PDB file of C-alpha atoms in Angstrom:
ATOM      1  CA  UNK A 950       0.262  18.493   0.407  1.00  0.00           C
ATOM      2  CA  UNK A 951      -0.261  14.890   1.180  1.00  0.00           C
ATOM      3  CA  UNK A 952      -1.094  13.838  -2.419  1.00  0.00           C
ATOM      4  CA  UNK A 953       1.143  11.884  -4.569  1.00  0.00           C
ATOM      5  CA  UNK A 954       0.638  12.119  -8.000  1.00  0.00           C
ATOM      6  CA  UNK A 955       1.609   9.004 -10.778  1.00  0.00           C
ATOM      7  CA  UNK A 956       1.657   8.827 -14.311  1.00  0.00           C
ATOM      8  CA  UNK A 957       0.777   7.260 -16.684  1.00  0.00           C
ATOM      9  CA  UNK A 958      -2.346   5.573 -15.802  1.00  0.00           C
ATOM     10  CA  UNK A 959      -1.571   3.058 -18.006  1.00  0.00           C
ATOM     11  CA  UNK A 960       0.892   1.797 -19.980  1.00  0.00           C
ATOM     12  CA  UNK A 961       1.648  -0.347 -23.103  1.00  0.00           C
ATOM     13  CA  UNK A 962       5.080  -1.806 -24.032  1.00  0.00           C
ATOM     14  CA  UNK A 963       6.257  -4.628 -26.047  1.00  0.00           C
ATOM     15  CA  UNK A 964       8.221  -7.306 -24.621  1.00  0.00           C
ATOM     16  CA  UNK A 965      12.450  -6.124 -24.125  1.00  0.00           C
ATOM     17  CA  UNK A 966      11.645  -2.667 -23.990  1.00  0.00           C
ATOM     18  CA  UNK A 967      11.647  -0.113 -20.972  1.00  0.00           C
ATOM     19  CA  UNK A 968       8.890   0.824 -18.717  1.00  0.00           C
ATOM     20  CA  UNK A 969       9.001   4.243 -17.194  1.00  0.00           C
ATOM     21  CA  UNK A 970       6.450   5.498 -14.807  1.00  0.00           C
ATOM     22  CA  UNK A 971       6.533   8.912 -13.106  1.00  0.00           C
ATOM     23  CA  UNK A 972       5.804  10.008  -9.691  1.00  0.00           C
ATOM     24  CA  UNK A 973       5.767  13.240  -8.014  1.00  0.00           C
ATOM     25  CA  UNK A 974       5.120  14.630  -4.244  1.00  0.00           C
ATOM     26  CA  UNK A 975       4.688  18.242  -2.333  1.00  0.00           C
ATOM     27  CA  UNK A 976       5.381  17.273   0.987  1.00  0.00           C
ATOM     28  CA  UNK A 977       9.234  17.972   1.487  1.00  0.00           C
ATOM     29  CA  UNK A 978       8.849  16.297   4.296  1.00  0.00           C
ATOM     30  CA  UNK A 979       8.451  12.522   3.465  1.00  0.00           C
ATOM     31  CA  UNK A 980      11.387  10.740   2.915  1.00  0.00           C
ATOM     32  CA  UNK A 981      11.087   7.048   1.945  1.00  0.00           C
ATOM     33  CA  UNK A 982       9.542   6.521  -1.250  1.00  0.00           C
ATOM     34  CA  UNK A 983       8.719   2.721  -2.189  1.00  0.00           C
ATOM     35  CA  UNK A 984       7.078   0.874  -5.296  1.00  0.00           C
ATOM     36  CA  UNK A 985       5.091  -1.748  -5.255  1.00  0.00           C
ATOM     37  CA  UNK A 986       3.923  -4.228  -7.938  1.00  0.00           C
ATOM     38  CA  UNK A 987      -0.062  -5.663  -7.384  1.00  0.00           C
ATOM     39  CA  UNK A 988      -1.242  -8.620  -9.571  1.00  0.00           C
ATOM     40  CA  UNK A 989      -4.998  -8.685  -9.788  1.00  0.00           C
ATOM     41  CA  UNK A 990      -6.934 -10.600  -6.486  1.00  0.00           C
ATOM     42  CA  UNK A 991      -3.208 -10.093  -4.243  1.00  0.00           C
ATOM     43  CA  UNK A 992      -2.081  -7.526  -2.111  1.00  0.00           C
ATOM     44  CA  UNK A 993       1.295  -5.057  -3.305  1.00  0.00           C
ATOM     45  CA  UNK A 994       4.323  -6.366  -3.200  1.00  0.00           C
ATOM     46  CA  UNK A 995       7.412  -4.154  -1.893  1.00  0.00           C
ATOM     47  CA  UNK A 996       9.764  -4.280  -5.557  1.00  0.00           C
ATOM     48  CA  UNK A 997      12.399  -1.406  -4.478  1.00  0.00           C
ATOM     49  CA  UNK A 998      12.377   1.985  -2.447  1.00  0.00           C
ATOM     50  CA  UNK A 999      14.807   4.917  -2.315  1.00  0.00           C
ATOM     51  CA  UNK A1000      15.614   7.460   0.227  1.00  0.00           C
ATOM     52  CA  UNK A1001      16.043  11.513  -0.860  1.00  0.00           C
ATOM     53  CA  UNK A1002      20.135  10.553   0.173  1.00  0.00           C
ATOM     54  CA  UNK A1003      20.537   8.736  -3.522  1.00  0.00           C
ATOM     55  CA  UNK A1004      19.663   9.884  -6.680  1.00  0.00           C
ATOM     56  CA  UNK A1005      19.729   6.147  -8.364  1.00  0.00           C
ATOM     57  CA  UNK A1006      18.914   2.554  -6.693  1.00  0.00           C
ATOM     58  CA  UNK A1007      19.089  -0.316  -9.464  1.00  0.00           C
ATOM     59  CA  UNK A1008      17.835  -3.783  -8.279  1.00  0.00           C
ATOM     60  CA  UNK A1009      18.370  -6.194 -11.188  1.00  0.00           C
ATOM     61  CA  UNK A1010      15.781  -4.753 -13.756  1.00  0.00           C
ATOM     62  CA  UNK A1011      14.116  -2.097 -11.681  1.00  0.00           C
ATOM     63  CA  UNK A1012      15.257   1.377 -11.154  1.00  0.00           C
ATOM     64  CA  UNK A1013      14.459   4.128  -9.162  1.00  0.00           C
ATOM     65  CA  UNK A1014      15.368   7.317 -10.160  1.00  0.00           C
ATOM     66  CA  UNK A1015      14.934  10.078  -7.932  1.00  0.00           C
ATOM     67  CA  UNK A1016      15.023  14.278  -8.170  1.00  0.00           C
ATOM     68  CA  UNK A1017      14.727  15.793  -4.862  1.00  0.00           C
ATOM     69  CA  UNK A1018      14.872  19.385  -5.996  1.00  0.00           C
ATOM     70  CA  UNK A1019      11.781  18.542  -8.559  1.00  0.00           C
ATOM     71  CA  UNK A1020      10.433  16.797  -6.346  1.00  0.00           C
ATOM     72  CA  UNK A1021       9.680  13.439  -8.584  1.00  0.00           C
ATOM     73  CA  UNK A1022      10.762  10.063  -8.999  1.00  0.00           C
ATOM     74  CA  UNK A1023      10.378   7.748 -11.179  1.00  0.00           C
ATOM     75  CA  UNK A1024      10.516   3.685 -11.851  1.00  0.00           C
ATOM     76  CA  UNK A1025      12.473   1.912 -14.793  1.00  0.00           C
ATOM     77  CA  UNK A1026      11.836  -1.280 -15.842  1.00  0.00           C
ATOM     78  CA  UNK A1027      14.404  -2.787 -18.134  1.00  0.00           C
ATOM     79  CA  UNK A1028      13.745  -5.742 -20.188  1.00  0.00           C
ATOM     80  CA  UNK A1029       9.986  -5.405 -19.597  1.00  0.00           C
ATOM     81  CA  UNK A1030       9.014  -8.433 -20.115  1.00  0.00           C
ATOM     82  CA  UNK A1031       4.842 -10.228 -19.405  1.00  0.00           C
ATOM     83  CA  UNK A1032       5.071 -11.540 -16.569  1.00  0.00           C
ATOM     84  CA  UNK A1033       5.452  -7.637 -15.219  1.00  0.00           C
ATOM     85  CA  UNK A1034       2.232  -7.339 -16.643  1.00  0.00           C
ATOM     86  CA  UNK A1035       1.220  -5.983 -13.432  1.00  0.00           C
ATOM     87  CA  UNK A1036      -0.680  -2.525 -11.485  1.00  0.00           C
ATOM     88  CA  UNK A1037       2.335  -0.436 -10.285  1.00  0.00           C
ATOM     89  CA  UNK A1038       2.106   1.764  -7.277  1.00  0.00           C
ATOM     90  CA  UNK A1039       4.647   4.405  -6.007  1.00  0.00           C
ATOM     91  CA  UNK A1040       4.322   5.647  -2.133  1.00  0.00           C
ATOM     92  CA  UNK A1041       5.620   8.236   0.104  1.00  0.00           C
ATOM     93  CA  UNK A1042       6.392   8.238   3.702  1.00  0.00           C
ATOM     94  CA  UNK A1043       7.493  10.522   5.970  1.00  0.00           C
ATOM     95  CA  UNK A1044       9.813   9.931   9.146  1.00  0.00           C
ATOM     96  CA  UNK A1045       8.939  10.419  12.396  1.00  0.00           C
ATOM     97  CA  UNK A1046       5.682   9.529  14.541  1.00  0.00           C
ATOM     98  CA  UNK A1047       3.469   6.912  12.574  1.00  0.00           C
ATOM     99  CA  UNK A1048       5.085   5.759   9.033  1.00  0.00           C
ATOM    100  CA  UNK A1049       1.550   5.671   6.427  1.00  0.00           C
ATOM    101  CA  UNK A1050       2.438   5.197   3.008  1.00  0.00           C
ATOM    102  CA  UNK A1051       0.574   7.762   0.828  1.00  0.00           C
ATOM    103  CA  UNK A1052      -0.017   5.746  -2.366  1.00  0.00           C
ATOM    104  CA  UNK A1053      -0.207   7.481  -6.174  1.00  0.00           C
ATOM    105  CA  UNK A1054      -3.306   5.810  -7.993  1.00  0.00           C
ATOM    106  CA  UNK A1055      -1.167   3.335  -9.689  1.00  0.00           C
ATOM    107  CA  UNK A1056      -0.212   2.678 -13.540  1.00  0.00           C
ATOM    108  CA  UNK A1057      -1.346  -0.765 -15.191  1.00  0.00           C
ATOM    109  CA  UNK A1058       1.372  -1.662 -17.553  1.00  0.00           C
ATOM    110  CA  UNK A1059       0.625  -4.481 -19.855  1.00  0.00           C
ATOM    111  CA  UNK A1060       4.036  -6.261 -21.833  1.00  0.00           C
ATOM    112  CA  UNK A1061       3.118  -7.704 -24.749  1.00  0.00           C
ATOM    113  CA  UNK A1062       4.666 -10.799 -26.358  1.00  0.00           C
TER     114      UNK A1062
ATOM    115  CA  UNK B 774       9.605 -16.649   8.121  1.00  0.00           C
ATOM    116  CA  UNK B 775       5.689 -16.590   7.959  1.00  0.00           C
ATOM    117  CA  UNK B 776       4.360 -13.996   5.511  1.00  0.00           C
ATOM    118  CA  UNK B 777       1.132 -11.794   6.575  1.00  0.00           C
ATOM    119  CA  UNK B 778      -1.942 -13.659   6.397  1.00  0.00           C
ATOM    120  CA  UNK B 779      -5.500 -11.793   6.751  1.00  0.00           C
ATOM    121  CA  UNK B 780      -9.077 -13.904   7.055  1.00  0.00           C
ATOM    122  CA  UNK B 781     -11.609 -14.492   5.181  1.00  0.00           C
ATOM    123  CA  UNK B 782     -10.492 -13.874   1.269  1.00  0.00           C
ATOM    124  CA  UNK B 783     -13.882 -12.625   0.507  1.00  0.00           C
ATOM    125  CA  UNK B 784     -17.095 -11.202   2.299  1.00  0.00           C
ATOM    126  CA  UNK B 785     -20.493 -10.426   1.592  1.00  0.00           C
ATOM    127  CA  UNK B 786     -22.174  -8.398   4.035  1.00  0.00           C
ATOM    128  CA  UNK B 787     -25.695  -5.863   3.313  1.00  0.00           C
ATOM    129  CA  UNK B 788     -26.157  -2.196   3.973  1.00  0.00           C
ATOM    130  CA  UNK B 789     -26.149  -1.678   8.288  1.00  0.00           C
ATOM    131  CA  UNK B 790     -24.306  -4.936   9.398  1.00  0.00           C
ATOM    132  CA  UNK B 791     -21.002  -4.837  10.973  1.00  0.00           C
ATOM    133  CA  UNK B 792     -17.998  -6.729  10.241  1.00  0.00           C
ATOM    134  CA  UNK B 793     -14.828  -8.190  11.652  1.00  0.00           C
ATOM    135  CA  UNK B 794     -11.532  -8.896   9.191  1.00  0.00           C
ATOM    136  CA  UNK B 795      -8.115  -9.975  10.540  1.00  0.00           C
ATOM    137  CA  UNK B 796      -4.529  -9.989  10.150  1.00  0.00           C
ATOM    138  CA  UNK B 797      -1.732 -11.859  11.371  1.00  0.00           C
ATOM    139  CA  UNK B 798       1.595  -9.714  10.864  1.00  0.00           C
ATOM    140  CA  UNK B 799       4.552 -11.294   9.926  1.00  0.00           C
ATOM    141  CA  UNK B 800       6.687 -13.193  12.141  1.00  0.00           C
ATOM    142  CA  UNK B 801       8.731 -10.498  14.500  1.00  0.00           C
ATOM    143  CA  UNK B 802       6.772  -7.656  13.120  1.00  0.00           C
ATOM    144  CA  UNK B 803       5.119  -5.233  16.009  1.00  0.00           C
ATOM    145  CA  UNK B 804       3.160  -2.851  13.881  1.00  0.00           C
ATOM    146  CA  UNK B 805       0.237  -3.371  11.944  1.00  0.00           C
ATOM    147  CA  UNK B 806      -1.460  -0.812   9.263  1.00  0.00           C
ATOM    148  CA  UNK B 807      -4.809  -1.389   7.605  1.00  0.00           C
ATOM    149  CA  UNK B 808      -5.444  -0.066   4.153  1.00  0.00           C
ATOM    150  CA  UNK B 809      -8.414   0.590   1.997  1.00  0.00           C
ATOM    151  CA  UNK B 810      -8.452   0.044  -1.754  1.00  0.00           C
ATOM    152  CA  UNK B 811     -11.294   0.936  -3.822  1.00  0.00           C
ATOM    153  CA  UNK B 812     -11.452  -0.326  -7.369  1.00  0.00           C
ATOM    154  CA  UNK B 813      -8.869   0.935  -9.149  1.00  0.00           C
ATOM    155  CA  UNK B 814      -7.235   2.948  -7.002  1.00  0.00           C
ATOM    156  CA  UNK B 815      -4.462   2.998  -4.646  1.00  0.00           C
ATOM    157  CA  UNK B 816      -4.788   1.768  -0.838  1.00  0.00           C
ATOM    158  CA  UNK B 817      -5.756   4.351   1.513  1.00  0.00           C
ATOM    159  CA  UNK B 818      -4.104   4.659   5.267  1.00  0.00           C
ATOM    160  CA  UNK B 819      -7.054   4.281   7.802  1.00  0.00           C
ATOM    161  CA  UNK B 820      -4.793   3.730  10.779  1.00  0.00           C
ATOM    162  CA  UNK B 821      -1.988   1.985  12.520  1.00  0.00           C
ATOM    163  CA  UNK B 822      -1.494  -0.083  15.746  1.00  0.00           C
ATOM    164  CA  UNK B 823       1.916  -0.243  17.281  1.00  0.00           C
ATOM    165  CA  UNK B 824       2.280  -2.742  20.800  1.00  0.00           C
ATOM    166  CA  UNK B 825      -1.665  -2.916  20.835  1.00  0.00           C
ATOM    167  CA  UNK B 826      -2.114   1.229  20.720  1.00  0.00           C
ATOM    168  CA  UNK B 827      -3.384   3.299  17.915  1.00  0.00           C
ATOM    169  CA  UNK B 828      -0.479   4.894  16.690  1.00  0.00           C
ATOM    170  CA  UNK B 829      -2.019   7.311  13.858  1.00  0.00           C
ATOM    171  CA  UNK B 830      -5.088   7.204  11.763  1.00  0.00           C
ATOM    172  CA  UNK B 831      -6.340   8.534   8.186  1.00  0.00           C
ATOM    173  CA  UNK B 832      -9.674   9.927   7.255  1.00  0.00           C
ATOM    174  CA  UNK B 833     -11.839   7.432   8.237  1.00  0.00           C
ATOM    175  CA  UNK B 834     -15.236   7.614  10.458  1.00  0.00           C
ATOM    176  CA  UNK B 835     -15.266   6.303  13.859  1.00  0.00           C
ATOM    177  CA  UNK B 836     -17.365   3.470  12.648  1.00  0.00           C
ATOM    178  CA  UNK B 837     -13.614   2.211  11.414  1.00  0.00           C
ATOM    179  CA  UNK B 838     -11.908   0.509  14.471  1.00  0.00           C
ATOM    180  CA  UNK B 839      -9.531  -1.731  15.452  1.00  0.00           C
ATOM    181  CA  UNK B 840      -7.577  -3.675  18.168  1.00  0.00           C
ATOM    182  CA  UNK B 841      -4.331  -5.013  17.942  1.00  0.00           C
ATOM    183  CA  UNK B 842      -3.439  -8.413  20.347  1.00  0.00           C
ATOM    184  CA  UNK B 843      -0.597  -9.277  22.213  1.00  0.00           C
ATOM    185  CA  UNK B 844       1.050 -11.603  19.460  1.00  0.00           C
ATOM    186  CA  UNK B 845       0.906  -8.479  16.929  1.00  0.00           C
ATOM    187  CA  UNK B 846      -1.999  -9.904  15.140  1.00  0.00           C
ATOM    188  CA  UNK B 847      -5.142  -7.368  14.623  1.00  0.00           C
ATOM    189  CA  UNK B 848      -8.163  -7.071  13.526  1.00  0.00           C
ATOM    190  CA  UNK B 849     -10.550  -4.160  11.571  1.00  0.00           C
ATOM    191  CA  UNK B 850     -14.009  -3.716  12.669  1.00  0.00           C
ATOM    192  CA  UNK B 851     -16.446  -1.453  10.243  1.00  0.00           C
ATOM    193  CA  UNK B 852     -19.928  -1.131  11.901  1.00  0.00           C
ATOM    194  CA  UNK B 853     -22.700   0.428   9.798  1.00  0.00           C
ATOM    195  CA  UNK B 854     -21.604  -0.678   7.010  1.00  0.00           C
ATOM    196  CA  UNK B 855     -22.162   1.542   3.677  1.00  0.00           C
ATOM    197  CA  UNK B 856     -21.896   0.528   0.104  1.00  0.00           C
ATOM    198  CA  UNK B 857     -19.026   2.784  -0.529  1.00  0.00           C
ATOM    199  CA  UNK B 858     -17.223   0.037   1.834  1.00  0.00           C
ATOM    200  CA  UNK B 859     -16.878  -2.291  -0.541  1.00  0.00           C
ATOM    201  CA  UNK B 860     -13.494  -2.448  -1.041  1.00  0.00           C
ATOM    202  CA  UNK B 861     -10.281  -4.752  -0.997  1.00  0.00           C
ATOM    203  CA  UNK B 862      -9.290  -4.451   3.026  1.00  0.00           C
ATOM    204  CA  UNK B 863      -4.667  -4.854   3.461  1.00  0.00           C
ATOM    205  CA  UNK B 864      -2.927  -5.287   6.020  1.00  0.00           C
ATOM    206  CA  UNK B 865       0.589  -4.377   6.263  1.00  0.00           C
ATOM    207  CA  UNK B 866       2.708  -5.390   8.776  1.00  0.00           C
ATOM    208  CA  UNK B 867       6.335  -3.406   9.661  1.00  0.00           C
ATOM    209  CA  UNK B 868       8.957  -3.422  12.243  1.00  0.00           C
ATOM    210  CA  UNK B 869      11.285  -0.563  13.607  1.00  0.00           C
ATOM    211  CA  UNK B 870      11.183   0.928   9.981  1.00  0.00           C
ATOM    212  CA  UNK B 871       9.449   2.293   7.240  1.00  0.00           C
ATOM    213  CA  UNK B 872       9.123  -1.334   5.334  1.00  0.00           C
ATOM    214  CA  UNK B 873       5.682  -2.237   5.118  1.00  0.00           C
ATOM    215  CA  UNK B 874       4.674  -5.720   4.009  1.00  0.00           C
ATOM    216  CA  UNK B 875       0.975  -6.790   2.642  1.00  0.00           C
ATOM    217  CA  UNK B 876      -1.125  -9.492   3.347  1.00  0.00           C
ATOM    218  CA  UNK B 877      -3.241 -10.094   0.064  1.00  0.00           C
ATOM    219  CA  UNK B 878      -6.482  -8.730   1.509  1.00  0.00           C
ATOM    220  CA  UNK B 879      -9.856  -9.020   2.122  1.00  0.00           C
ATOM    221  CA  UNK B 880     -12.792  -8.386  -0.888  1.00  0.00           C
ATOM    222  CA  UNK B 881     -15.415  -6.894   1.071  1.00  0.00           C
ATOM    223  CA  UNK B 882     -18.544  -6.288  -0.891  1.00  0.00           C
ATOM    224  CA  UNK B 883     -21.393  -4.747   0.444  1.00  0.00           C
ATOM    225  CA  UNK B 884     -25.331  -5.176  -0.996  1.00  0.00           C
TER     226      UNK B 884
END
């Protein structure tokens, strides 16, 4: 009930198009749900997170989607372009107590030129 | 605003030694989270230190330990150390929220 679960595990999209990657959870019970972006040798990078009150947060290029009755949510890149050539993580969290982000096991996306 | 810095970069340590890593959280941050990342794979929660207590911890053997000082920064002991420790060790630091920001870790590899 703790897992997270992400999809693809990797992912290959030329340069203007749109990235999607796919996340989903079982615990009903978290309720923040952040992505990070991780460029090889550095630590993640907070790029946008969503709260199961909104169904859609855009910030410039990136967009979360989220479905709280599936249970998923997914990230949208727009304009992908290769410099997001990156390892993309989503993460749950639940209120309450101690806040751990449970991670998914992350998508590489490569942009090509 | 200072960003969260962790020390060394990279470690080499052998099968059976102990180690110390550590983490200074960003500036007016109060909790501190250390993460393990395996190759490939996404961090995993070993545990949390709010105001210099342990405030929650993941699935990780006692030999995984930590302190937390009075200016917020921390530090992760591993004693024993096993080869399945070698790992890239974050540190995230947070305050009154759910934000959690990363230091960019420490490569621990283990001979």
């Amino acid at each position: 009930q703790q897992q997270v679960k992400q999809s693809p595990q990797s992912l290959i999209v030329q340069k203007g198009g749109i990235s999607i990657i796919n996340c989903a959870y079982e615990n009903t019970a978290f309720d923040y749900f952040p992505w990070y972006q991780q460029f090889p040798g550095k630590g993640p990078a907070l790029l946008i997170a969503i709260r199961p009150d909104v169904s859609e947060k855009k910030e410039g290029r990136f967009t979360i989607s989220f479905n709280k009755s599936a249970k998923q949510f997914s990230l949208h890149i727009m304009d992908s372009q290769p410099g997001d050539s990156a390892t993309y993580f989503c993460a749950a969290s639940k209120a309450g107590g101690y806040n751990k982000l449970i991670f998914g096991a992350g998508t590489r996306l490569a942009v090509h030129p | 605003e200072t960003g969260v810095t962790q020390s060394p970069t990279h470690l080499i340590k052998t099968r059976g030694q102990q180690v110390t890593l550590r983490c200074s959280s960003q500036s007016g941050h109060n909790t501190v989270s250390w993460y393990q990342q395996a190759l490939g794979q996404g961090p995993q929660f070993i545990f949390q230190y709010y105001r210099e207590e342990e405030n929650g911890r993941g699935n990780f053997p006692p030999r995984f330990s930590g302190l937390q000082f009075p200016n917020y920064s921390s530090e992760l002991n591993v004693n024993a150390l096993e080869l399945d420790d070698s790992a890239l060790y974050l540190c995230a630091s947070s305050s009154k929220g759910e934000t959690q920001y990363f230091g960019p870790g420490t490569r621990l590899l283990v001979l």
